[in-house]
Short mmCIF file of C-alpha atoms and ligand atoms in Angstrom, two decimals:
data_model
loop_
_atom_site.label_atom_id
_atom_site.label_comp_id
_atom_site.label_asym_id
_atom_site.label_seq_id
_atom_site.Cartn_x
_atom_site.Cartn_y
_atom_site.Cartn_z
CA MET Y 1 -0.38 5.92 -20.66
CA THR Y 2 -2.12 7.75 -17.83
CA ARG Y 3 -1.09 10.58 -16.35
CA ALA Y 4 -0.87 11.29 -12.56
CA LEU Y 5 0.41 14.14 -10.34
CA ILE Y 6 0.98 13.38 -6.72
CA THR Y 7 1.84 16.32 -4.10
CA GLY Y 8 3.63 14.88 -0.97
CA VAL Y 9 5.04 12.04 -3.27
CA THR Y 10 8.40 11.93 -1.15
CA GLY Y 11 6.35 11.30 2.06
CA GLN Y 12 5.06 7.23 3.06
CA ASP Y 13 1.90 7.16 1.45
CA GLY Y 14 3.29 9.19 -1.64
CA SER Y 15 6.00 6.46 -2.02
CA TYR Y 16 3.47 3.57 -2.03
CA LEU Y 17 0.92 5.51 -4.13
CA ALA Y 18 4.03 6.22 -6.72
CA GLU Y 19 5.21 2.67 -6.76
CA LEU Y 20 1.30 1.27 -7.09
CA LEU Y 21 0.57 3.61 -10.12
CA LEU Y 22 4.09 3.05 -11.69
CA ALA Y 23 3.44 -0.58 -11.44
CA GLN Y 24 -0.05 0.02 -13.27
CA GLY Y 25 1.51 1.67 -16.26
CA TYR Y 26 0.84 5.26 -15.41
CA GLU Y 27 3.24 8.12 -16.35
CA VAL Y 28 3.75 9.51 -12.45
CA HIS Y 29 4.64 13.13 -11.51
CA GLY Y 30 5.40 14.47 -8.46
CA VAL Y 31 5.75 17.74 -6.42
CA THR Y 32 8.92 17.75 -4.10
CA ARG Y 33 9.74 20.66 -1.83
CA ASP Y 34 13.46 20.60 -2.97
CA ALA Y 35 16.01 18.99 -4.87
CA GLY Y 36 17.23 17.00 -1.67
CA GLU Y 37 14.35 15.11 -1.35
CA VAL Y 38 14.53 11.32 -2.45
CA VAL Y 39 11.92 10.30 -5.18
CA THR Y 40 10.75 6.88 -6.11
CA PRO Y 41 12.92 5.90 -9.30
CA GLY Y 42 10.81 6.49 -12.08
CA VAL Y 43 8.60 9.35 -11.04
CA ILE Y 44 9.23 12.84 -13.00
CA ALA Y 45 9.86 15.22 -10.20
CA HIS Y 46 8.55 18.95 -10.13
CA GLU Y 47 10.47 21.16 -7.59
CA LEU Y 48 7.86 23.43 -5.62
CA ASP Y 49 7.69 24.97 -2.18
CA LEU Y 50 4.03 24.55 -1.52
CA SER Y 51 4.28 26.62 1.72
CA THR Y 52 5.53 29.54 -0.14
CA ASP Y 53 4.78 29.27 -3.98
CA SER Y 54 1.61 29.38 -5.76
CA ALA Y 55 2.54 27.74 -8.93
CA ILE Y 56 0.58 24.42 -8.52
CA GLY Y 57 -2.05 25.70 -10.43
CA GLY Y 58 0.37 26.52 -13.07
CA LEU Y 59 1.78 23.09 -13.03
CA ILE Y 60 -1.78 21.21 -13.08
CA THR Y 61 -2.70 23.61 -16.29
CA GLU Y 62 0.89 22.52 -17.95
CA LEU Y 63 0.49 18.86 -17.29
CA GLN Y 64 -3.27 18.53 -17.52
CA PRO Y 65 -2.87 15.27 -15.68
CA ARG Y 66 -5.93 12.62 -15.73
CA GLU Y 67 -5.83 12.15 -12.05
CA ILE Y 68 -4.18 14.42 -9.13
CA TYR Y 69 -3.50 12.85 -5.67
CA ASN Y 70 -3.21 15.42 -3.30
CA LEU Y 71 -1.33 13.92 -0.30
CA ALA Y 72 0.96 17.09 0.53
CA ALA Y 73 0.42 18.47 4.36
CA LEU Y 74 1.47 19.25 7.25
CA SER Y 75 0.84 15.69 8.46
CA SER Y 76 1.41 15.87 12.54
CA VAL Y 77 -1.38 16.96 14.61
CA PHE Y 78 0.82 17.81 17.27
CA GLN Y 79 3.16 19.96 15.19
CA SER Y 80 -0.06 21.70 13.65
CA TRP Y 81 -0.83 23.39 17.33
CA GLN Y 82 3.21 24.93 16.76
CA ASN Y 83 2.42 26.10 13.45
CA PRO Y 84 -1.37 26.64 12.86
CA THR Y 85 -0.62 29.12 10.04
CA LEU Y 86 1.67 26.86 7.92
CA THR Y 87 -0.88 24.30 8.51
CA ALA Y 88 -3.91 26.46 7.08
CA ARG Y 89 -1.76 27.08 4.06
CA LEU Y 90 -0.53 23.56 3.31
CA ASN Y 91 -3.47 21.44 4.38
CA GLY Y 92 -6.20 24.03 3.27
CA ALA Y 93 -5.13 26.94 1.19
CA VAL Y 94 -3.13 24.70 -1.58
CA VAL Y 95 -6.23 22.66 -1.85
CA ALA Y 96 -8.10 25.59 -3.30
CA GLU Y 97 -5.59 26.69 -5.54
CA MET Y 98 -5.52 23.22 -7.06
CA LEU Y 99 -9.24 22.94 -7.23
CA ALA Y 100 -9.75 26.37 -8.75
CA ALA Y 101 -7.15 24.80 -11.49
CA VAL Y 102 -8.86 21.66 -11.87
CA LYS Y 103 -12.46 23.59 -12.24
CA THR Y 104 -10.86 26.07 -14.86
CA ILE Y 105 -9.65 22.86 -17.02
CA HIS Y 106 -12.72 21.03 -16.38
CA ASP Y 107 -15.13 24.24 -17.45
CA GLN Y 108 -13.15 24.90 -20.71
CA GLY Y 109 -13.94 21.04 -21.77
CA ASP Y 110 -10.37 20.17 -21.97
CA VAL Y 111 -9.49 17.12 -19.70
CA ASP Y 112 -11.75 15.49 -17.21
CA ILE Y 113 -9.40 15.58 -13.95
CA ARG Y 114 -10.08 13.07 -11.03
CA PHE Y 115 -8.86 14.93 -7.94
CA VAL Y 116 -8.57 12.73 -4.67
CA GLN Y 117 -7.91 14.30 -1.50
CA ALA Y 118 -6.25 12.37 1.51
CA SER Y 119 -8.50 13.87 4.25
CA SER Y 120 -8.33 12.61 7.60
CA ALA Y 121 -10.07 11.00 10.79
CA GLU Y 122 -9.14 14.13 12.30
CA ILE Y 123 -11.96 16.07 10.68
CA PHE Y 124 -14.11 14.42 13.39
CA GLY Y 125 -12.50 16.06 16.28
CA THR Y 126 -13.83 14.23 19.57
CA PRO Y 127 -16.11 12.12 17.54
CA THR Y 128 -20.03 12.07 18.18
CA ASP Y 129 -20.33 8.55 16.42
CA SER Y 130 -18.39 5.20 17.01
CA PRO Y 131 -17.58 3.90 14.62
CA GLN Y 132 -17.40 6.97 12.65
CA HIS Y 133 -18.83 6.95 8.68
CA GLU Y 134 -18.98 9.60 5.98
CA GLY Y 135 -22.00 11.24 7.67
CA THR Y 136 -20.37 11.57 11.10
CA PRO Y 137 -20.30 15.54 12.03
CA VAL Y 138 -17.26 17.37 11.40
CA ARG Y 139 -15.94 19.02 14.18
CA PRO Y 140 -12.28 19.08 14.50
CA THR Y 141 -10.47 19.76 17.54
CA SER Y 142 -6.89 20.75 16.09
CA PRO Y 143 -5.55 23.08 13.80
CA TYR Y 144 -4.62 19.89 11.54
CA GLY Y 145 -8.20 18.79 11.98
CA ALA Y 146 -9.70 22.25 11.14
CA ALA Y 147 -7.91 22.47 7.83
CA LYS Y 148 -8.32 19.30 6.56
CA ALA Y 149 -12.34 19.74 7.32
CA TYR Y 150 -11.79 22.96 5.27
CA ALA Y 151 -10.07 20.85 2.59
CA HIS Y 152 -12.84 17.97 2.69
CA GLY Y 153 -15.54 21.09 2.74
CA LEU Y 154 -14.15 22.41 -0.45
CA VAL Y 155 -13.97 19.00 -2.20
CA GLY Y 156 -17.55 18.57 -1.83
CA ALA Y 157 -18.20 21.99 -2.99
CA TYR Y 158 -16.30 21.62 -6.23
CA ARG Y 159 -17.82 18.20 -6.62
CA THR Y 160 -21.31 19.80 -6.55
CA ALA Y 161 -19.65 22.54 -9.09
CA GLY Y 162 -19.08 19.50 -11.63
CA VAL Y 163 -15.47 18.44 -10.62
CA ALA Y 164 -14.70 14.89 -10.11
CA ALA Y 165 -13.39 15.31 -6.65
CA SER Y 166 -13.01 12.88 -3.94
CA SER Y 167 -12.33 13.12 -0.31
CA LEU Y 168 -10.86 9.83 1.49
CA ILE Y 169 -11.01 10.11 5.35
CA LEU Y 170 -8.04 8.27 6.14
CA TYR Y 171 -7.74 6.82 9.47
CA ASN Y 172 -4.34 6.19 10.86
CA HIS Y 173 -2.16 4.00 8.48
CA GLU Y 174 1.36 2.93 9.10
CA SER Y 175 4.57 1.37 7.84
CA PRO Y 176 8.48 1.08 8.26
CA ARG Y 177 8.33 4.34 6.13
CA ARG Y 178 6.66 6.08 8.73
CA PRO Y 179 8.77 8.65 10.60
CA GLU Y 180 9.24 8.97 14.24
CA THR Y 181 7.13 11.99 14.62
CA PHE Y 182 4.21 9.22 14.68
CA VAL Y 183 3.60 7.24 17.70
CA THR Y 184 4.07 3.82 15.71
CA ARG Y 185 7.60 4.21 14.58
CA LYS Y 186 8.85 5.93 17.67
CA ILE Y 187 7.68 2.80 19.47
CA THR Y 188 8.90 0.26 17.22
CA ALA Y 189 12.36 2.28 16.54
CA ALA Y 190 12.73 2.39 20.73
CA ALA Y 191 11.59 -1.19 21.21
CA ALA Y 192 14.09 -2.33 18.78
CA ARG Y 193 17.08 -0.16 20.24
CA ILE Y 194 16.09 -0.72 23.98
CA SER Y 195 15.93 -4.90 22.86
CA ARG Y 196 19.74 -3.99 21.76
CA GLY Y 197 20.85 -2.22 25.06
CA LEU Y 198 21.08 1.00 22.82
CA GLN Y 199 18.35 2.97 24.67
CA ASP Y 200 17.29 2.82 28.41
CA THR Y 201 13.54 4.41 28.21
CA LEU Y 202 10.71 5.57 26.05
CA GLU Y 203 8.69 8.57 26.77
CA LEU Y 204 5.34 8.79 25.39
CA GLY Y 205 2.17 11.06 25.85
CA ASN Y 206 -1.47 9.64 26.04
CA MET Y 207 -1.29 5.79 26.16
CA ASP Y 208 -4.80 5.57 26.22
CA ALA Y 209 -5.67 7.00 23.19
CA ARG Y 210 -7.27 4.30 20.65
CA ARG Y 211 -6.56 4.80 17.27
CA ASP Y 212 -7.63 2.48 14.00
CA TRP Y 213 -4.34 1.79 12.71
CA GLY Y 214 -4.01 0.29 9.16
CA TRP Y 215 -1.25 -0.63 6.82
CA ALA Y 216 -0.32 2.45 4.64
CA PRO Y 217 0.15 0.38 1.39
CA ASP Y 218 -3.90 -0.72 1.67
CA TYR Y 219 -4.42 3.19 1.67
CA ALA Y 220 -2.50 3.98 -1.22
CA ASP Y 221 -4.85 1.21 -2.97
CA ALA Y 222 -7.76 2.97 -1.68
CA LEU Y 223 -6.68 6.22 -3.03
CA VAL Y 224 -6.26 4.60 -6.67
CA ARG Y 225 -9.66 2.78 -6.42
CA ALA Y 226 -11.27 6.25 -6.03
CA ALA Y 227 -9.83 7.95 -8.58
CA GLN Y 228 -10.47 5.05 -11.05
CA HIS Y 229 -13.95 4.84 -10.05
CA PRO Y 230 -16.55 6.61 -12.20
CA ASP Y 231 -18.06 8.42 -9.18
CA ALA Y 232 -16.71 10.77 -6.96
CA ASP Y 233 -17.48 10.99 -3.48
CA ASP Y 234 -16.34 10.55 -0.25
CA PHE Y 235 -15.08 7.59 1.62
CA VAL Y 236 -14.25 6.56 5.06
CA ILE Y 237 -10.84 4.38 4.81
CA ALA Y 238 -10.29 2.42 8.01
CA THR Y 239 -10.02 -1.04 9.65
CA GLY Y 240 -12.88 -0.87 11.90
CA ILE Y 241 -10.55 -2.24 14.76
CA SER Y 242 -9.22 0.16 17.41
CA HIS Y 243 -6.22 -0.78 19.65
CA SER Y 244 -4.93 1.72 22.49
CA VAL Y 245 -1.06 3.29 22.38
CA ARG Y 246 -0.54 0.80 25.59
CA ASP Y 247 -1.84 -2.04 22.96
CA PHE Y 248 0.71 -1.00 20.66
CA VAL Y 249 3.64 -0.75 22.99
CA ALA Y 250 3.17 -4.18 24.23
CA ALA Y 251 2.81 -5.77 20.90
CA ALA Y 252 6.10 -3.82 19.88
CA PHE Y 253 7.93 -4.98 22.61
CA GLU Y 254 6.90 -8.57 22.67
CA ARG Y 255 7.94 -8.69 19.05
CA ALA Y 256 11.45 -7.14 20.01
CA GLY Y 257 11.87 -9.69 22.96
CA VAL Y 258 11.84 -7.33 26.01
CA GLU Y 259 9.69 -8.44 28.83
CA ASP Y 260 10.44 -5.63 31.27
CA TRP Y 261 8.96 -3.03 29.02
CA ALA Y 262 6.55 -1.51 31.85
CA ASP Y 263 9.69 -0.05 33.79
CA ARG Y 264 11.03 1.19 30.47
CA VAL Y 265 8.00 3.31 29.68
CA THR Y 266 7.40 6.62 31.18
CA VAL Y 267 4.63 9.24 30.24
CA ALA Y 268 5.48 12.76 29.79
CA ASP Y 269 3.04 15.45 30.28
CA SER Y 270 4.48 17.78 27.60
CA LEU Y 271 3.65 15.10 25.07
CA LEU Y 272 0.06 15.09 25.88
CA ARG Y 273 -2.36 16.78 23.34
CA THR Y 274 -4.76 19.41 23.47
CA GLY Y 275 -8.18 18.21 21.74
CA ASP Y 276 -6.71 14.50 21.30
CA ALA Y 277 -9.42 12.17 20.58
CA ALA Y 278 -9.60 9.43 23.04
CA LEU Y 279 -11.06 6.76 20.47
CA GLN Y 280 -10.79 6.78 16.65
CA ARG Y 281 -12.43 4.09 14.94
CA GLY Y 282 -13.75 4.17 10.98
CA ASP Y 283 -16.52 2.27 9.35
CA ALA Y 284 -15.37 1.94 5.77
CA SER Y 285 -18.18 -0.41 4.54
CA LYS Y 286 -19.21 2.35 1.70
CA ALA Y 287 -15.23 2.03 0.57
CA GLN Y 288 -15.80 -1.72 0.63
CA GLN Y 289 -19.28 -1.69 -1.42
CA ILE Y 290 -18.73 1.15 -3.88
CA LEU Y 291 -14.46 0.47 -4.27
CA GLY Y 292 -14.24 -2.94 -3.46
CA TRP Y 293 -11.69 -1.99 -0.66
CA THR Y 294 -10.76 -4.11 2.42
CA PRO Y 295 -7.67 -3.61 4.42
CA THR Y 296 -5.42 -6.80 4.09
CA VAL Y 297 -2.94 -6.25 6.86
CA GLU Y 298 -3.86 -7.02 10.40
CA PHE Y 299 -2.65 -4.84 13.57
CA ASP Y 300 -0.26 -7.62 14.79
CA GLU Y 301 1.13 -7.87 11.21
CA ILE Y 302 1.83 -4.23 10.91
CA VAL Y 303 3.58 -3.96 14.28
CA ALA Y 304 5.72 -7.05 13.39
CA ALA Y 305 6.66 -5.62 10.26
CA MET Y 306 7.62 -2.46 11.45
CA VAL Y 307 9.46 -3.73 14.77
CA ASP Y 308 11.30 -6.30 12.27
CA HIS Y 309 12.53 -3.55 9.95
CA ASP Y 310 13.82 -1.53 13.06
CA LEU Y 311 15.66 -4.63 14.22
CA ALA Y 312 17.09 -5.18 10.78
CA LEU Y 313 18.47 -1.44 10.68
CA LEU Y 314 20.29 -2.11 13.94
CA THR Y 315 22.23 -5.43 12.50
P1 LIG G 401 -1.52 11.48 14.34
O1 LIG G 401 -2.84 11.42 15.55
O2 LIG G 401 -2.21 11.03 12.95
O3 LIG G 401 -0.68 12.58 14.52
O4 LIG G 401 -0.73 10.18 14.74
P2 LIG G 401 0.29 10.14 15.93
O5 LIG G 401 0.91 8.66 15.66
O6 LIG G 401 1.34 11.37 16.18
O7 LIG G 401 -0.70 9.80 17.38
C1 LIG G 401 -1.25 8.84 17.36
C2 LIG G 401 -1.79 8.88 18.98
O8 LIG G 401 -0.82 8.57 19.74
C3 LIG G 401 -2.34 10.23 19.51
O9 LIG G 401 -3.50 10.16 20.22
C4 LIG G 401 -1.14 10.96 20.65
O10 LIG G 401 -1.80 11.62 21.51
C5 LIG G 401 -0.68 9.50 20.87
N1 LIG G 401 0.53 9.41 21.24
C6 LIG G 401 1.06 9.14 22.68
N2 LIG G 401 2.27 9.38 22.90
C7 LIG G 401 2.88 10.07 21.96
C8 LIG G 401 4.14 10.50 21.30
O11 LIG G 401 5.28 10.28 22.14
N3 LIG G 401 4.09 10.80 20.24
C9 LIG G 401 3.06 10.92 19.08
N4 LIG G 401 3.14 11.35 18.08
N5 LIG G 401 1.99 10.52 19.76
C10 LIG G 401 1.66 10.01 20.61
#
């Protein structure tokens, strides 16, 4: 039985990844912040608050997992401006602690651990290329992006030092498990409530921002493919197609059966972001060639699945 360790196991990606690994017969261990968090059944939970506790290296040494997936992070770009120090710790320093432990085990010749980092399109900031690829300059424009960029650089450094570490540059990936701090779920939940007369209006920030939105389970699949591939490397994981927030709003309200949505949606300056990229679009051809990865769910299907889920929650 292959043993895997997932940080961030209770999040959207962690839950899909845990399900995927359990279905493949893995022994799955997961790090949780506290006992109150809901963990996928079958996962062996280890309670550890990564924001204050430096015990993750010890846990890795104790478990000696074959694969480590680092998904723990402060996951909101917006919140990273409110808490840059916590962002630096969770999205940056914790990765250093983990990689240091992996390298010690590697240098002792004990176990060959495969490390997979959930990186982000935010490392490119306002990108110089479109679509972005693995060679696009890393120039973050938010504390979130800067901390992810540090971690991305660390993964490369440890790979050069012999550790089998991969960094997957994930573009936005959504599902009904997204919390409403992300614009997609905020929109689908609001569209569902508005369609039932439970809410009047929806306040958003930049509706012209274009993002490359994919289906979260596809991105969990990419993480596993990277871990299982013999050669560690960096990979962009994206659909290659971008849509605006406005497109997402239109598709969600249409699905929810609300025609007069234009009167219902307002823009609040307080929700606009500093350093928000106007356009993100990723080129995942390297992942396709080397990992055999392709996205399987299109934009309209993602919107439909999320709206339908939110409508069902109201019945
Ligand atoms: P993130 O970029 O990975 O943090 O994902 P989000 O879903 O939070 O944001 C995606 C895009 O939607 C960004 O360009 C935001 O500026 C934009 N956006 C516009 N209005 C909102 C809003 O009300 N909430 C959030 N979270 N994002 C918004």
